[in-house]
Amino acid sequence: MSSPSLRHPLAWAMAAIAALLLSLTAPPATARADAGHDSLVVRTDRGLVRGAVGRDGGRVFQGVPFAAPPTGELRWRPPRPAARWHGVRDATAPAHPCPQLPLTLLPDGGPVLPGESNRTGSTTEDCLYLNVWTPARTTARPLPVLVWLHGGGNAYGAGSDYDGAALAAKGLIVVTVNYRLGALGFLSHPALSAESTDHASGDYGLMDQQAALRWVQRNIGAFGGDRDRVTLGGQSAGSADTCAHIASPTAKGLFHRAIQQSGSCASPGALTPLTLDAAEHKGDDFAAAVGCADPTTAAACLRTVPVTELIRTAGTGAASLWGPNTGPRILPRPPQTAWAEERVHAVPTLSGNTHDEYRYFTALYVDLLGGGPLTPASYAALIRLQHGERAAAVLDTYPTSAYASPNLAYSAVGTDQRFACPARSDSRLYSTRAPVYAYEFADPQAPPFIPAPHTPQGAFHASELGYLFPMDAVRPLTPAQRRLSATMTAYWARFAATGDPNGLGTPSWPRYTPGADRIQHLAPDRVGPT
């Protein structure tokens, strides 16, 4: 379900004419809106946009272009500047998501996101747009900015899946971003590398995200935002991409704090980026699968393949795993190496995970797609298949006798291996260079995304998103959960403003140190360090 439409009739002819005349006579404004910080018409460096009044009285600007459509010859090229426009552009409805398969039970296990805006999929490559939420009233002092990268395995999702109104109400400017996904966002191929000035390819999705950050630097002042207080954050793949930008030299100066929720790229257990060579080999196989095996014509051939064929092929088998590669200018070295060599943007970071992350994936892969539930015997067999010579140690540490069911034992293994341990390692690593505030979201009754008859979902992967971007019309929260949501949005907003989540009205959140190893427990019945 998409965010509620905020479209209004555009019958303001005289206002449009006046705005056009103003655009022809006034210099571009990058620090203030022409009609004040509460105007529904705002000047960007490409032209005027008209937003709408949001449900909480703030302003919402949707479908604002931050780069040119990456279509035709611009497919698999770095993002180019958006074209200028005349008059006032309607910014009252979200743009199309970037191309992706239908969002049902996702093949890669990515969560059904809070907005569920793309159940029918998307084939529109003209998709590089962002959305901006502002508080009901802004002040003369520029406000902190949160730029949010959606999750979905770098293959699904859209910025419009997230309603930034609740965070904006706490005094933030919230920006959510579309970026190229799947093969269109991350395909590497020798022919594409040969035509690049960097002699590399892939990472187009990261380039899009940095283009959005540069748009923020140029334009966010016109919406009342502070370009010197930008927080980059995301969940799942969006969190791992945030981790990559921390290690990216081309992201220098584009953000000043970071939020990582349930996704890492720099710690043991995290999914590390492929090398350029490995990514190009994967790209060779992909090109052959879509009929472009001839290396002398591969680049031109790939640009003629229908987008439906690209996303169908990209979403099957091993090809469905897409992400950055190292070697291009964007990410010249693995994040672990960048940290070891102190070539990172060491910014204050808020990071963590949910208590029961992997229960979602167990419910999906075991119960819904695998014919589950697991038995003690099938649990042991699955652990042996996945962990090889370490299986005995895993089974000793996570015996079925310690859990209510084999499904929950398997979920505990996945949660610790893929999420909790990498999040803790990130906190230990990052805290050597900058302030870190670590958390665990632990509401056992979080509203579920999918039916799970054999695996109680608990605080599953992505369950915290409904508290930061609440949409009661889709997944209503109880009064206690709404109080937790208010506490969490206050923490996140203060962190974006100051680099420290602490403030009046919320329980103290200690800064993370490896020695104390304390994280903030976030649940309806208790918020505090543990």
Short mmCIF file of C-alpha atoms in Angstrom, two decimals:
data_model
loop_
_atom_site.label_atom_id
_atom_site.label_comp_id
_atom_site.label_asym_id
_atom_site.label_seq_id
_atom_site.Cartn_x
_atom_site.Cartn_y
_atom_site.Cartn_z
CA MET A 1 0.00 0.00 0.00
CA SER A 2 1.45 3.34 -0.93
CA SER A 3 1.66 6.44 1.21
CA PRO A 4 -1.62 8.38 1.21
CA SER A 5 -1.94 10.55 -1.87
CA LEU A 6 -1.39 14.21 -1.17
CA ARG A 7 -2.35 15.46 -4.65
CA HIS A 8 -4.33 18.71 -4.83
CA PRO A 9 -5.94 20.33 -7.93
CA LEU A 10 -3.38 22.51 -9.68
CA ALA A 11 -5.69 25.36 -10.67
CA TRP A 12 -3.44 28.17 -9.48
CA ALA A 13 -2.72 29.70 -12.89
CA MET A 14 -1.85 33.16 -11.63
CA ALA A 15 0.49 31.77 -9.01
CA ALA A 16 2.22 29.65 -11.64
CA ILE A 17 2.70 32.64 -13.94
CA ALA A 18 4.11 34.74 -11.09
CA ALA A 19 6.44 31.92 -10.09
CA LEU A 20 7.64 31.54 -13.68
CA LEU A 21 8.40 35.26 -13.93
CA LEU A 22 10.26 35.06 -10.64
CA SER A 23 12.27 32.09 -11.89
CA LEU A 24 13.37 34.09 -14.91
CA THR A 25 14.53 37.11 -12.91
CA ALA A 26 15.81 35.80 -9.59
CA PRO A 27 19.13 33.97 -9.10
CA PRO A 28 18.98 30.32 -8.00
CA ALA A 29 18.41 30.00 -4.27
CA THR A 30 20.19 27.27 -2.37
CA ALA A 31 19.78 28.49 1.19
CA ARG A 32 16.17 29.73 1.53
CA ALA A 33 12.76 29.17 -0.05
CA ASP A 34 11.59 32.17 -2.07
CA ALA A 35 8.36 32.49 -0.09
CA GLY A 36 9.69 31.39 3.29
CA HIS A 37 10.26 28.05 4.93
CA ASP A 38 6.54 27.27 5.16
CA SER A 39 5.73 27.86 1.49
CA LEU A 40 4.36 25.01 -0.61
CA VAL A 41 6.37 26.35 -3.56
CA VAL A 42 10.13 25.94 -3.20
CA ARG A 43 12.94 26.81 -5.60
CA THR A 44 15.49 24.09 -6.33
CA ASP A 45 18.51 24.48 -8.57
CA ARG A 46 16.54 22.87 -11.43
CA GLY A 47 13.28 24.78 -10.99
CA LEU A 48 10.29 25.41 -8.74
CA VAL A 49 8.37 22.57 -7.08
CA ARG A 50 5.00 22.64 -5.39
CA GLY A 51 4.38 20.28 -2.50
CA ALA A 52 1.36 19.64 -0.30
CA VAL A 53 0.33 19.81 3.33
CA GLY A 54 0.93 16.47 5.04
CA ARG A 55 -1.23 14.62 7.51
CA ASP A 56 0.57 16.19 10.51
CA GLY A 57 0.49 19.70 9.12
CA GLY A 58 4.00 19.61 7.71
CA ARG A 59 4.92 19.84 4.05
CA VAL A 60 5.55 16.93 1.71
CA PHE A 61 7.34 17.19 -1.64
CA GLN A 62 7.27 13.94 -3.60
CA GLY A 63 8.78 12.85 -6.89
CA VAL A 64 11.47 15.54 -7.02
CA PRO A 65 14.12 14.63 -9.63
CA PHE A 66 17.72 14.58 -8.41
CA ALA A 67 19.26 13.15 -11.60
CA ALA A 68 18.38 12.61 -15.24
CA PRO A 69 16.44 9.47 -16.16
CA PRO A 70 19.04 6.66 -16.58
CA THR A 71 17.45 5.41 -19.78
CA GLY A 72 18.70 4.55 -23.27
CA GLU A 73 22.39 5.42 -23.55
CA LEU A 74 22.41 6.48 -19.86
CA ARG A 75 21.61 2.93 -18.72
CA TRP A 76 24.66 1.71 -16.73
CA ARG A 77 26.30 5.11 -16.64
CA PRO A 78 26.91 7.44 -13.69
CA PRO A 79 23.92 9.65 -12.94
CA ARG A 80 23.73 12.89 -14.93
CA PRO A 81 22.15 16.19 -13.78
CA ALA A 82 18.41 16.48 -14.10
CA ALA A 83 17.12 18.84 -16.80
CA ARG A 84 15.86 22.26 -15.79
CA TRP A 85 12.16 22.92 -16.10
CA HIS A 86 9.99 26.01 -16.50
CA GLY A 87 7.05 26.93 -14.35
CA VAL A 88 6.12 25.06 -11.16
CA ARG A 89 6.58 21.29 -11.11
CA ASP A 90 3.92 19.24 -9.34
CA ALA A 91 5.54 17.46 -6.38
CA THR A 92 2.42 16.12 -4.69
CA ALA A 93 2.67 12.42 -5.64
CA PRO A 94 5.52 9.89 -5.49
CA ALA A 95 7.41 8.84 -8.60
CA HIS A 96 7.63 5.28 -9.87
CA PRO A 97 9.93 2.92 -7.97
CA CYS A 98 13.00 1.76 -9.86
CA PRO A 99 12.52 -1.46 -11.89
CA GLN A 100 11.93 -4.54 -9.76
CA LEU A 101 9.91 -7.73 -9.57
CA PRO A 102 6.46 -7.69 -7.93
CA LEU A 103 6.67 -7.31 -4.17
CA THR A 104 4.91 -10.39 -2.83
CA LEU A 105 6.84 -13.10 -1.03
CA LEU A 106 10.24 -11.90 -2.09
CA PRO A 107 12.62 -14.46 -3.66
CA ASP A 108 15.61 -13.02 -1.77
CA GLY A 109 13.80 -12.88 1.56
CA GLY A 110 13.73 -9.10 1.64
CA PRO A 111 11.05 -7.76 3.95
CA VAL A 112 7.72 -6.43 2.82
CA LEU A 113 8.39 -2.82 3.70
CA PRO A 114 5.99 -0.61 5.68
CA GLY A 115 4.58 1.19 2.65
CA GLU A 116 4.18 -1.91 0.43
CA SER A 117 4.01 0.53 -2.49
CA ASN A 118 5.11 -1.89 -5.18
CA ARG A 119 3.12 -5.09 -5.03
CA THR A 120 2.78 -5.09 -8.83
CA GLY A 121 6.45 -4.45 -9.58
CA SER A 122 7.86 -1.65 -11.71
CA THR A 123 9.40 -1.45 -15.17
CA THR A 124 10.02 2.31 -15.27
CA GLU A 125 13.70 3.22 -15.56
CA ASP A 126 12.87 6.93 -15.17
CA CYS A 127 13.00 6.60 -11.39
CA LEU A 128 15.72 8.81 -9.85
CA TYR A 129 13.51 10.89 -7.60
CA LEU A 130 13.38 11.76 -3.92
CA ASN A 131 10.82 12.90 -1.37
CA VAL A 132 11.09 15.59 1.32
CA TRP A 133 9.13 15.97 4.56
CA THR A 134 9.35 19.09 6.73
CA PRO A 135 7.82 19.90 10.14
CA ALA A 136 4.55 21.80 10.45
CA ARG A 137 6.50 24.99 10.97
CA THR A 138 10.18 25.57 10.36
CA THR A 139 12.29 28.21 12.01
CA ALA A 140 14.88 30.73 10.95
CA ARG A 141 17.57 28.30 12.11
CA PRO A 142 18.19 25.54 9.57
CA LEU A 143 17.01 22.11 10.72
CA PRO A 144 18.96 18.83 10.76
CA VAL A 145 18.43 16.50 7.83
CA LEU A 146 17.96 12.72 7.64
CA VAL A 147 18.57 11.11 4.24
CA TRP A 148 17.04 7.62 4.26
CA LEU A 149 18.10 4.67 2.05
CA HIS A 150 15.46 1.97 1.79
CA GLY A 151 16.15 -1.71 2.26
CA GLY A 152 15.16 -4.65 0.07
CA GLY A 153 18.37 -6.45 -0.84
CA ASN A 154 19.36 -3.73 -3.36
CA ALA A 155 16.69 -5.31 -5.54
CA TYR A 156 13.37 -4.05 -4.15
CA GLY A 157 11.78 -1.04 -2.50
CA ALA A 158 11.39 2.69 -2.98
CA GLY A 159 11.78 5.89 -1.03
CA SER A 160 8.00 6.32 -1.14
CA ASP A 161 7.62 3.19 1.01
CA TYR A 162 8.46 5.41 3.98
CA ASP A 163 6.33 8.17 5.49
CA GLY A 164 8.72 10.64 7.12
CA ALA A 165 6.02 12.66 8.89
CA ALA A 166 6.61 11.29 12.41
CA LEU A 167 10.35 11.99 12.31
CA ALA A 168 9.78 15.38 10.67
CA ALA A 169 7.42 16.28 13.51
CA LYS A 170 10.39 15.96 15.88
CA GLY A 171 12.19 18.80 14.08
CA LEU A 172 13.87 17.06 11.14
CA ILE A 173 13.89 17.46 7.40
CA VAL A 174 13.47 13.87 6.11
CA VAL A 175 14.57 12.88 2.60
CA THR A 176 13.82 9.42 1.17
CA VAL A 177 15.55 8.30 -2.01
CA ASN A 178 15.02 6.01 -5.00
CA TYR A 179 18.15 4.41 -6.47
CA ARG A 180 18.77 1.92 -9.25
CA LEU A 181 18.28 -1.67 -8.15
CA GLY A 182 19.33 -5.17 -9.13
CA ALA A 183 21.27 -5.50 -12.35
CA LEU A 184 20.40 -1.94 -13.40
CA GLY A 185 22.00 -0.64 -10.22
CA PHE A 186 24.92 -2.97 -9.70
CA LEU A 187 25.82 -4.88 -12.89
CA SER A 188 29.52 -4.96 -13.64
CA HIS A 189 30.81 -6.15 -17.03
CA PRO A 190 34.15 -5.85 -18.88
CA ALA A 191 32.46 -3.99 -21.76
CA LEU A 192 30.91 -1.47 -19.38
CA SER A 193 34.24 -1.05 -17.61
CA ALA A 194 36.03 -0.47 -20.94
CA GLU A 195 33.83 2.52 -21.79
CA SER A 196 34.21 4.08 -18.32
CA THR A 197 36.82 6.74 -17.58
CA ASP A 198 37.50 4.83 -14.34
CA HIS A 199 37.87 1.52 -16.22
CA ALA A 200 35.32 0.05 -13.83
CA SER A 201 31.61 -0.66 -13.69
CA GLY A 202 28.92 -1.47 -11.17
CA ASP A 203 28.03 0.60 -8.08
CA TYR A 204 25.52 2.68 -10.05
CA GLY A 205 23.12 2.41 -7.11
CA LEU A 206 25.77 3.88 -4.80
CA MET A 207 26.41 6.63 -7.35
CA ASP A 208 22.70 7.44 -7.35
CA GLN A 209 22.67 7.66 -3.57
CA GLN A 210 25.64 10.04 -3.61
CA ALA A 211 23.94 12.10 -6.34
CA ALA A 212 20.97 12.45 -3.98
CA LEU A 213 23.31 13.55 -1.19
CA ARG A 214 24.83 16.15 -3.49
CA TRP A 215 21.29 17.34 -4.34
CA VAL A 216 20.74 17.78 -0.61
CA GLN A 217 23.91 19.84 -0.31
CA ARG A 218 22.71 22.16 -3.09
CA ASN A 219 19.02 22.38 -2.27
CA ILE A 220 18.03 21.39 1.25
CA GLY A 221 18.43 24.93 2.57
CA ALA A 222 15.46 25.96 0.42
CA PHE A 223 13.32 23.52 2.43
CA GLY A 224 14.64 24.81 5.77
CA GLY A 225 17.39 22.18 6.18
CA ASP A 226 20.99 22.48 7.33
CA ARG A 227 23.46 21.15 4.75
CA ASP A 228 26.08 20.91 7.51
CA ARG A 229 23.97 18.55 9.65
CA VAL A 230 23.09 15.70 7.31
CA THR A 231 22.62 12.19 8.69
CA LEU A 232 22.76 9.29 6.23
CA GLY A 233 20.79 6.27 7.38
CA GLY A 234 19.14 3.10 6.18
CA GLN A 235 17.92 -0.36 7.10
CA SER A 236 19.06 -3.76 5.81
CA ALA A 237 20.56 -3.15 2.34
CA GLY A 238 20.18 0.60 2.97
CA SER A 239 22.24 0.16 6.12
CA ALA A 240 24.93 -1.84 4.31
CA ASP A 241 25.04 0.86 1.63
CA THR A 242 25.42 3.49 4.37
CA CYS A 243 28.35 1.42 5.66
CA ALA A 244 29.84 1.51 2.14
CA HIS A 245 29.51 5.30 1.94
CA ILE A 246 31.41 5.61 5.21
CA ALA A 247 34.31 3.94 3.36
CA SER A 248 33.78 5.76 0.04
CA PRO A 249 36.19 8.61 -0.74
CA THR A 250 33.65 10.22 -3.07
CA ALA A 251 31.19 10.61 -0.17
CA LYS A 252 33.50 12.97 1.72
CA GLY A 253 31.60 15.93 3.14
CA LEU A 254 28.19 14.64 2.00
CA PHE A 255 27.02 13.53 5.47
CA HIS A 256 28.03 14.14 9.07
CA ARG A 257 26.43 11.29 11.04
CA ALA A 258 25.25 7.78 10.17
CA ILE A 259 22.46 5.41 11.18
CA GLN A 260 22.84 1.69 10.45
CA GLN A 261 19.88 -0.58 11.14
CA SER A 262 20.35 -4.31 10.62
CA GLY A 263 22.99 -4.19 7.90
CA SER A 264 26.78 -4.15 7.84
CA CYS A 265 29.61 -4.28 5.32
CA ALA A 266 32.68 -3.85 7.51
CA SER A 267 32.56 -6.65 10.09
CA PRO A 268 33.10 -10.43 10.14
CA GLY A 269 29.83 -12.10 9.16
CA ALA A 270 28.73 -9.22 6.94
CA LEU A 271 28.21 -9.70 3.21
CA THR A 272 31.37 -8.11 1.86
CA PRO A 273 31.47 -6.50 -1.61
CA LEU A 274 32.77 -8.49 -4.56
CA THR A 275 36.02 -7.48 -6.19
CA LEU A 276 35.68 -5.81 -9.58
CA ASP A 277 37.08 -8.93 -11.27
CA ALA A 278 34.55 -11.21 -9.53
CA ALA A 279 31.72 -8.80 -10.29
CA GLU A 280 32.70 -8.70 -13.97
CA HIS A 281 32.67 -12.50 -14.13
CA LYS A 282 29.16 -12.47 -12.66
CA GLY A 283 28.27 -9.83 -15.24
CA ASP A 284 29.56 -12.05 -18.07
CA ASP A 285 27.19 -14.81 -16.95
CA PHE A 286 24.30 -12.35 -16.66
CA ALA A 287 24.96 -10.91 -20.13
CA ALA A 288 25.01 -14.38 -21.63
CA ALA A 289 21.71 -15.18 -19.92
CA VAL A 290 20.01 -12.22 -21.65
CA GLY A 291 21.54 -12.94 -25.06
CA CYS A 292 24.53 -10.57 -24.97
CA ALA A 293 27.46 -13.00 -24.77
CA ASP A 294 29.57 -11.42 -27.54
CA PRO A 295 32.12 -9.23 -25.65
CA THR A 296 32.61 -6.92 -28.64
CA THR A 297 28.94 -5.86 -28.68
CA ALA A 298 27.91 -6.61 -25.10
CA ALA A 299 27.51 -3.00 -23.89
CA ALA A 300 25.30 -1.96 -26.80
CA CYS A 301 23.40 -5.24 -26.67
CA LEU A 302 22.69 -4.92 -22.93
CA ARG A 303 21.22 -1.46 -23.49
CA THR A 304 18.70 -2.89 -25.92
CA VAL A 305 17.44 -5.67 -23.65
CA PRO A 306 13.89 -4.94 -22.45
CA VAL A 307 13.78 -3.96 -18.80
CA THR A 308 11.29 -6.77 -18.10
CA GLU A 309 13.86 -9.32 -19.25
CA LEU A 310 16.60 -7.68 -17.17
CA ILE A 311 14.65 -7.74 -13.93
CA ARG A 312 13.34 -11.25 -14.58
CA THR A 313 16.86 -12.60 -15.08
CA ALA A 314 18.32 -10.51 -12.24
CA GLY A 315 15.77 -11.87 -9.80
CA THR A 316 16.53 -15.58 -10.17
CA GLY A 317 19.10 -17.83 -8.54
CA ALA A 318 22.49 -16.51 -7.48
CA ALA A 319 21.98 -13.56 -9.82
CA SER A 320 19.37 -12.20 -7.38
CA LEU A 321 22.11 -11.13 -4.95
CA TRP A 322 23.17 -7.62 -5.93
CA GLY A 323 25.42 -5.13 -4.22
CA PRO A 324 28.49 -2.94 -4.54
CA ASN A 325 31.87 -4.10 -5.79
CA THR A 326 35.31 -2.81 -4.93
CA GLY A 327 37.66 -1.38 -7.52
CA PRO A 328 35.59 1.50 -8.93
CA ARG A 329 36.25 5.04 -7.79
CA ILE A 330 33.23 4.90 -5.50
CA LEU A 331 34.58 2.02 -3.39
CA PRO A 332 38.27 1.52 -4.20
CA ARG A 333 38.96 -0.82 -1.28
CA PRO A 334 36.91 -3.18 0.92
CA PRO A 335 35.36 -1.39 3.91
CA GLN A 336 37.32 -3.58 6.34
CA THR A 337 40.54 -2.46 4.65
CA ALA A 338 39.41 1.17 4.64
CA TRP A 339 38.88 1.01 8.41
CA ALA A 340 42.24 -0.72 8.98
CA GLU A 341 43.96 2.00 6.95
CA GLU A 342 41.88 4.77 8.60
CA ARG A 343 40.51 5.86 5.21
CA VAL A 344 36.92 6.27 6.37
CA HIS A 345 34.55 9.06 7.32
CA ALA A 346 34.54 8.43 11.06
CA VAL A 347 31.25 10.09 12.00
CA PRO A 348 28.99 9.62 15.04
CA THR A 349 26.91 6.50 14.44
CA LEU A 350 23.67 5.08 15.81
CA SER A 351 23.47 1.39 14.98
CA GLY A 352 21.83 -1.83 16.01
CA ASN A 353 19.53 -4.69 15.15
CA THR A 354 16.30 -6.37 16.20
CA HIS A 355 16.12 -9.14 18.78
CA ASP A 356 14.62 -11.78 16.47
CA GLU A 357 15.90 -10.71 13.04
CA TYR A 358 16.02 -14.09 11.36
CA ARG A 359 12.55 -15.30 12.35
CA TYR A 360 11.22 -13.50 9.29
CA PHE A 361 13.52 -15.48 6.99
CA THR A 362 12.74 -18.75 8.77
CA ALA A 363 9.03 -18.14 8.32
CA LEU A 364 9.57 -17.32 4.65
CA TYR A 365 12.08 -19.97 3.60
CA VAL A 366 11.14 -22.80 5.94
CA ASP A 367 7.44 -22.40 6.62
CA LEU A 368 6.05 -20.72 3.50
CA LEU A 369 8.45 -21.82 0.76
CA GLY A 370 10.13 -24.89 2.26
CA GLY A 371 7.19 -26.91 3.53
CA GLY A 372 8.26 -26.52 7.18
CA PRO A 373 8.32 -26.51 10.12
CA LEU A 374 11.69 -28.00 10.95
CA THR A 375 12.03 -31.15 13.02
CA PRO A 376 15.05 -31.77 15.29
CA ALA A 377 16.50 -34.01 12.57
CA SER A 378 15.90 -31.59 9.67
CA TYR A 379 17.25 -28.72 11.79
CA ALA A 380 20.49 -30.61 12.41
CA ALA A 381 20.74 -31.55 8.72
CA LEU A 382 20.24 -27.94 7.65
CA ILE A 383 22.91 -26.70 10.06
CA ARG A 384 25.35 -29.33 8.75
CA LEU A 385 24.61 -28.28 5.17
CA GLN A 386 25.12 -24.59 5.88
CA HIS A 387 27.99 -24.69 8.38
CA GLY A 388 30.07 -27.68 7.33
CA GLU A 389 32.90 -28.46 9.74
CA ARG A 390 31.57 -25.88 12.22
CA ALA A 391 28.16 -27.55 12.42
CA ALA A 392 28.88 -29.52 15.59
CA ALA A 393 29.87 -26.38 17.46
CA VAL A 394 26.77 -24.57 16.20
CA LEU A 395 24.49 -27.42 17.29
CA ASP A 396 26.16 -27.50 20.72
CA THR A 397 25.65 -23.74 21.12
CA TYR A 398 22.08 -23.73 19.78
CA PRO A 399 20.53 -27.08 20.77
CA THR A 400 16.85 -27.56 20.03
CA SER A 401 16.31 -28.37 23.71
CA ALA A 402 17.03 -24.74 24.59
CA TYR A 403 14.24 -23.39 22.36
CA ALA A 404 10.51 -23.80 22.04
CA SER A 405 10.93 -25.31 18.56
CA PRO A 406 13.63 -26.17 16.00
CA ASN A 407 12.39 -23.21 13.95
CA LEU A 408 13.28 -20.85 16.79
CA ALA A 409 16.66 -22.51 17.28
CA TYR A 410 17.42 -22.02 13.59
CA SER A 411 16.24 -18.42 13.82
CA ALA A 412 18.58 -17.76 16.73
CA VAL A 413 21.54 -19.05 14.71
CA GLY A 414 20.68 -16.77 11.78
CA THR A 415 20.01 -13.76 13.99
CA ASP A 416 23.36 -14.00 15.75
CA GLN A 417 25.42 -14.90 12.69
CA ARG A 418 23.98 -12.45 10.19
CA PHE A 419 22.83 -9.51 12.31
CA ALA A 420 23.58 -9.34 16.04
CA CYS A 421 27.27 -10.27 15.86
CA PRO A 422 28.04 -7.99 12.86
CA ALA A 423 26.17 -5.12 14.57
CA ARG A 424 28.19 -5.59 17.75
CA SER A 425 31.42 -5.82 15.74
CA ASP A 426 30.50 -2.59 13.96
CA SER A 427 29.93 -0.85 17.28
CA ARG A 428 33.29 -2.02 18.60
CA LEU A 429 35.07 -0.98 15.40
CA TYR A 430 33.38 2.39 14.92
CA SER A 431 33.74 3.37 18.59
CA THR A 432 37.53 3.45 18.21
CA ARG A 433 37.17 6.52 16.00
CA ALA A 434 33.87 8.28 16.82
CA PRO A 435 30.89 8.22 19.21
CA VAL A 436 28.61 5.21 18.81
CA TYR A 437 25.15 4.58 20.26
CA ALA A 438 24.07 0.94 19.94
CA TYR A 439 20.56 -0.49 20.33
CA GLU A 440 18.49 -3.64 20.15
CA PHE A 441 14.82 -3.35 19.21
CA ALA A 442 12.98 -5.98 21.23
CA ASP A 443 9.19 -5.68 21.01
CA PRO A 444 7.98 -9.32 20.97
CA GLN A 445 4.56 -8.21 19.73
CA ALA A 446 5.65 -6.04 16.79
CA PRO A 447 3.00 -6.10 14.03
CA PRO A 448 4.05 -8.88 11.61
CA PHE A 449 4.54 -8.51 7.87
CA ILE A 450 3.76 -12.09 6.78
CA PRO A 451 1.76 -15.05 8.13
CA ALA A 452 3.98 -17.28 10.24
CA PRO A 453 2.01 -20.13 11.85
CA HIS A 454 5.09 -22.06 13.01
CA THR A 455 7.50 -19.20 13.77
CA PRO A 456 6.29 -16.47 16.14
CA GLN A 457 7.80 -13.36 14.57
CA GLY A 458 8.75 -11.41 17.69
CA ALA A 459 11.04 -8.47 16.91
CA PHE A 460 11.73 -9.65 13.36
CA HIS A 461 13.89 -8.11 10.62
CA ALA A 462 12.53 -4.65 9.72
CA SER A 463 9.97 -4.66 12.56
CA GLU A 464 11.40 -1.42 13.99
CA LEU A 465 10.54 0.48 10.81
CA GLY A 466 6.88 0.66 11.74
CA TYR A 467 7.87 2.61 14.86
CA LEU A 468 10.12 5.11 13.08
CA PHE A 469 7.90 5.51 10.02
CA PRO A 470 4.51 4.64 11.57
CA MET A 471 1.55 3.98 9.29
CA ASP A 472 -1.35 3.13 11.57
CA ALA A 473 -3.67 2.67 8.60
CA VAL A 474 -1.54 -0.30 7.50
CA ARG A 475 -0.19 -1.76 10.77
CA PRO A 476 -1.73 -0.03 13.78
CA LEU A 477 0.28 0.17 16.99
CA THR A 478 -1.08 -0.29 20.50
CA PRO A 479 -0.91 2.65 22.94
CA ALA A 480 2.25 1.17 24.52
CA GLN A 481 3.81 0.69 21.09
CA ARG A 482 2.94 4.28 20.14
CA ARG A 483 4.76 5.47 23.26
CA LEU A 484 7.79 3.43 22.20
CA SER A 485 7.49 4.93 18.71
CA ALA A 486 7.50 8.44 20.21
CA THR A 487 10.60 7.60 22.25
CA MET A 488 12.43 6.13 19.26
CA THR A 489 11.63 9.01 16.91
CA ALA A 490 12.83 11.42 19.60
CA TYR A 491 16.11 9.49 19.94
CA TRP A 492 16.67 9.33 16.17
CA ALA A 493 15.83 13.03 15.70
CA ARG A 494 18.14 14.20 18.49
CA PHE A 495 20.93 12.04 17.14
CA ALA A 496 20.47 13.60 13.70
CA ALA A 497 20.54 17.04 15.29
CA THR A 498 23.51 16.63 17.65
CA GLY A 499 25.20 13.25 17.17
CA ASP A 500 23.84 12.21 20.59
CA PRO A 501 20.33 10.72 21.09
CA ASN A 502 20.02 11.86 24.70
CA GLY A 503 17.69 14.63 25.83
CA LEU A 504 14.90 15.58 28.19
CA GLY A 505 11.95 13.21 28.37
CA THR A 506 13.68 9.97 27.34
CA PRO A 507 15.70 7.41 29.33
CA SER A 508 19.47 7.90 29.27
CA TRP A 509 21.27 6.11 26.43
CA PRO A 510 24.96 5.48 27.23
CA ARG A 511 27.61 5.90 24.59
CA TYR A 512 28.92 2.51 23.47
CA THR A 513 32.38 1.43 24.62
CA PRO A 514 33.90 -2.00 24.01
CA GLY A 515 34.72 -2.36 27.71
CA ALA A 516 31.21 -1.76 29.00
CA ASP A 517 29.54 -3.29 25.91
CA ARG A 518 26.18 -1.69 26.77
CA ILE A 519 23.38 -1.23 24.26
CA GLN A 520 19.98 0.44 24.53
CA HIS A 521 17.08 -2.00 24.92
CA LEU A 522 14.01 -0.70 23.05
CA ALA A 523 10.73 -2.38 24.03
CA PRO A 524 7.28 -1.20 25.16
CA ASP A 525 7.84 -2.46 28.70
CA ARG A 526 11.37 -1.14 29.13
CA VAL A 527 13.70 1.32 27.46
CA GLY A 528 17.19 1.51 28.86
CA PRO A 529 20.73 0.14 28.75
CA THR A 530 21.48 -3.52 29.07
#
